[in-house]
Coordinates of C-alpha atoms in Angstrom, one line a residue:
M15 CA 16.3 -13.5 16.8
A16 CA 14.7 -14.6 20.0
N17 CA 11.0 -15.2 20.0
K18 CA 10.2 -12.4 22.5
E19 CA 12.4 -10.0 20.5
F20 CA 10.6 -10.9 17.3
E21 CA 7.2 -10.4 18.9
S22 CA 8.3 -7.1 20.4
K23 CA 9.5 -5.8 17.1
L24 CA 6.3 -6.9 15.4
M25 CA 4.1 -5.2 18.1
S26 CA 6.1 -2.0 17.8
L27 CA 5.2 -1.8 14.1
Q28 CA 1.4 -2.2 14.6
G29 CA 0.8 1.6 14.3
N30 CA 2.7 1.8 11.0
L31 CA 1.1 -1.3 9.7
L32 CA -2.3 0.0 10.5
N33 CA -1.6 3.2 8.6
F34 CA -0.4 1.3 5.6
A35 CA -3.4 -1.1 5.7
Y36 CA -5.7 1.9 5.8
M37 CA -3.9 3.4 2.9
L38 CA -4.4 0.2 0.9
T39 CA -8.0 -0.6 1.9
S40 CA -9.5 2.9 2.5
D41 CA -11.8 1.2 5.1
R42 CA -11.2 1.1 8.8
D43 CA -12.7 -2.4 9.3
N44 CA -10.8 -3.9 6.4
A45 CA -7.6 -2.2 7.6
Y46 CA -7.9 -3.9 11.0
D47 CA -8.6 -7.3 9.3
L48 CA -5.6 -6.8 7.1
L49 CA -3.4 -5.9 10.1
Q50 CA -4.6 -9.0 12.0
D51 CA -3.9 -11.2 9.0
T52 CA -0.5 -9.7 8.6
T53 CA 0.4 -10.1 12.2
L54 CA -0.7 -13.8 12.3
K55 CA 1.2 -14.6 9.1
A56 CA 4.3 -12.9 10.4
L57 CA 4.1 -14.9 13.6
D58 CA 3.4 -18.1 11.7
N59 CA 6.5 -17.5 9.5
E60 CA 8.8 -16.3 12.2
S61 CA 11.2 -19.2 11.4
K62 CA 11.5 -17.9 7.8
Y63 CA 12.8 -14.5 8.9
V64 CA 16.5 -14.2 8.5
D65 CA 18.5 -12.0 11.0
N66 CA 20.1 -8.9 9.5
T67 CA 17.2 -8.5 7.1
N68 CA 15.1 -5.3 7.1
F69 CA 12.4 -6.5 9.5
K70 CA 10.1 -3.6 8.8
G71 CA 10.4 -4.2 5.0
W72 CA 9.7 -7.9 5.5
V73 CA 6.5 -7.3 7.5
F74 CA 5.3 -4.6 5.1
T75 CA 5.9 -7.0 2.1
I76 CA 3.8 -9.6 3.9
M77 CA 0.9 -7.1 4.3
R78 CA 1.2 -5.9 0.7
N79 CA 1.1 -9.5 -0.6
I80 CA -1.9 -10.4 1.6
F81 CA -3.7 -7.3 0.2
I82 CA -2.9 -8.2 -3.4
N83 CA -4.0 -11.9 -2.9
N84 CA -7.2 -10.8 -1.2
Y85 CA -7.9 -8.4 -4.0
R86 CA -7.3 -11.0 -6.7
R87 CA -9.5 -13.5 -4.8
S88 CA -12.4 -10.9 -4.6
V89 CA -12.1 -10.1 -8.3
R90 CA -12.3 -13.8 -9.2
S91 CA -15.3 -14.3 -6.9
Q92 CA -17.1 -11.4 -8.6
T93 CA -16.8 -12.9 -12.0
V94 CA -20.2 -13.6 -13.4
V95 CA -20.8 -16.4 -15.9
D96 CA -23.9 -15.5 -17.9
Q97 CA -25.9 -18.7 -18.4
T98 CA -29.1 -17.0 -19.7
E99 CA -30.2 -18.0 -23.1
D100 CA -30.0 -14.5 -24.7
L101 CA -26.9 -13.4 -22.7
Y102 CA -29.1 -10.9 -20.9
H103 CA -26.5 -10.2 -18.2
L104 CA -23.7 -9.5 -20.6
N105 CA -25.8 -6.9 -22.3
L106 CA -26.4 -4.9 -19.2
S107 CA -24.5 -1.6 -18.8
Q108 CA -21.2 -2.1 -17.0
D109 CA -20.4 1.1 -15.0
S110 CA -17.0 1.1 -13.4
G111 CA -17.4 4.6 -11.9
L112 CA -14.8 6.0 -14.3
E113 CA -15.8 8.1 -17.3
S114 CA -13.4 6.1 -19.6
P115 CA -10.7 3.5 -19.4
E116 CA -8.2 6.3 -19.7
G117 CA -9.5 7.6 -16.4
S118 CA -7.9 4.9 -14.4
Y119 CA -4.2 4.7 -13.6
G120 CA -2.0 1.6 -13.3
A121 CA 0.6 1.1 -10.6
G122 CA 3.3 1.3 -13.3
E123 CA 2.2 4.8 -14.4
I124 CA 2.2 6.0 -10.8
T125 CA 5.6 4.5 -10.0
A126 CA 7.0 6.0 -13.2
A127 CA 5.7 9.4 -12.2
I128 CA 7.2 9.1 -8.7
D129 CA 10.5 7.9 -10.2
S130 CA 10.6 11.0 -12.4
F131 CA 10.8 13.3 -9.3
P132 CA 14.2 14.6 -8.2
D133 CA 15.8 12.6 -5.4
E134 CA 15.1 15.3 -2.8
Y135 CA 11.4 14.7 -3.3
R136 CA 11.3 11.1 -4.5
V137 CA 13.2 9.6 -1.6
P138 CA 11.2 11.0 1.3
F139 CA 7.9 10.5 -0.5
S140 CA 8.7 6.9 -1.2
M141 CA 9.8 6.3 2.4
H142 CA 6.6 7.9 3.6
V143 CA 4.5 5.7 1.3
A144 CA 6.4 2.7 2.6
G145 CA 5.3 3.5 6.1
Y146 CA 8.1 5.4 7.6
K147 CA 7.2 8.2 10.1
Y148 CA 8.3 11.8 9.3
N149 CA 10.8 11.7 12.2
E150 CA 12.3 8.5 10.9
I151 CA 12.7 9.9 7.4
A152 CA 14.3 13.1 8.8
E153 CA 16.7 11.1 10.9
R154 CA 17.8 8.8 8.1
M155 CA 18.2 11.7 5.6
G156 CA 19.8 14.0 8.1
L157 CA 17.2 16.7 7.4
P158 CA 15.0 18.9 9.6
L159 CA 11.5 17.5 10.2
G160 CA 9.8 20.5 8.6
T161 CA 11.9 20.0 5.4
V162 CA 10.8 16.4 5.2
K163 CA 7.1 17.3 5.7
S164 CA 7.4 20.0 3.1
R165 CA 9.0 17.8 0.5
I166 CA 6.4 15.0 1.0
F167 CA 3.7 17.6 0.7
F168 CA 5.1 19.0 -2.5
A169 CA 5.7 15.6 -4.0
R170 CA 2.1 14.7 -3.3
K171 CA 0.9 17.9 -4.9
K172 CA 3.1 17.3 -7.9
L173 CA 1.8 13.8 -8.3
Q174 CA -1.8 15.0 -8.1
A175 CA -1.2 17.7 -10.6
Q176 CA 0.5 15.3 -13.0
F177 CA -2.4 13.0 -13.0
K178 CA -5.0 15.7 -13.0
D179 CA -3.6 16.9 -16.3
Y180 CA -3.4 13.3 -17.5
R181 CA -7.2 13.0 -17.8

């Protein structure tokens, strides 16, 4: 792929990447930082991209990996080593914001719940989470746009209900 074509494809994904970054970070400034890091990393690794590979998937994977690495780095940096004589810091209340450990969900649980959906809901919902626009999903699945939006809405509601009952 020519350099200009690569850059053009990358720039055309900026909107989708920003949406995905915002979904990951839930913060506008962090989303823009993640978008910038992803764009730079993709440009730096242009030579590693192989033609006939899903370009969009490749770039989204870069973003996801950067997000995960940044998260792990921040968790490590927040680790406190208590060097007080009576372990005062370890005895302080540790509030995670959740009522109990059962109140949090792992990615495996969420993925298993999504995988349990019938294909008619799972496929468009998974594509939407991956960053595809409604019209792209409709085109790929050969469905009307309203049907795609409806299925994604119902999949989201089903997922919310499933985890609401989980607590």
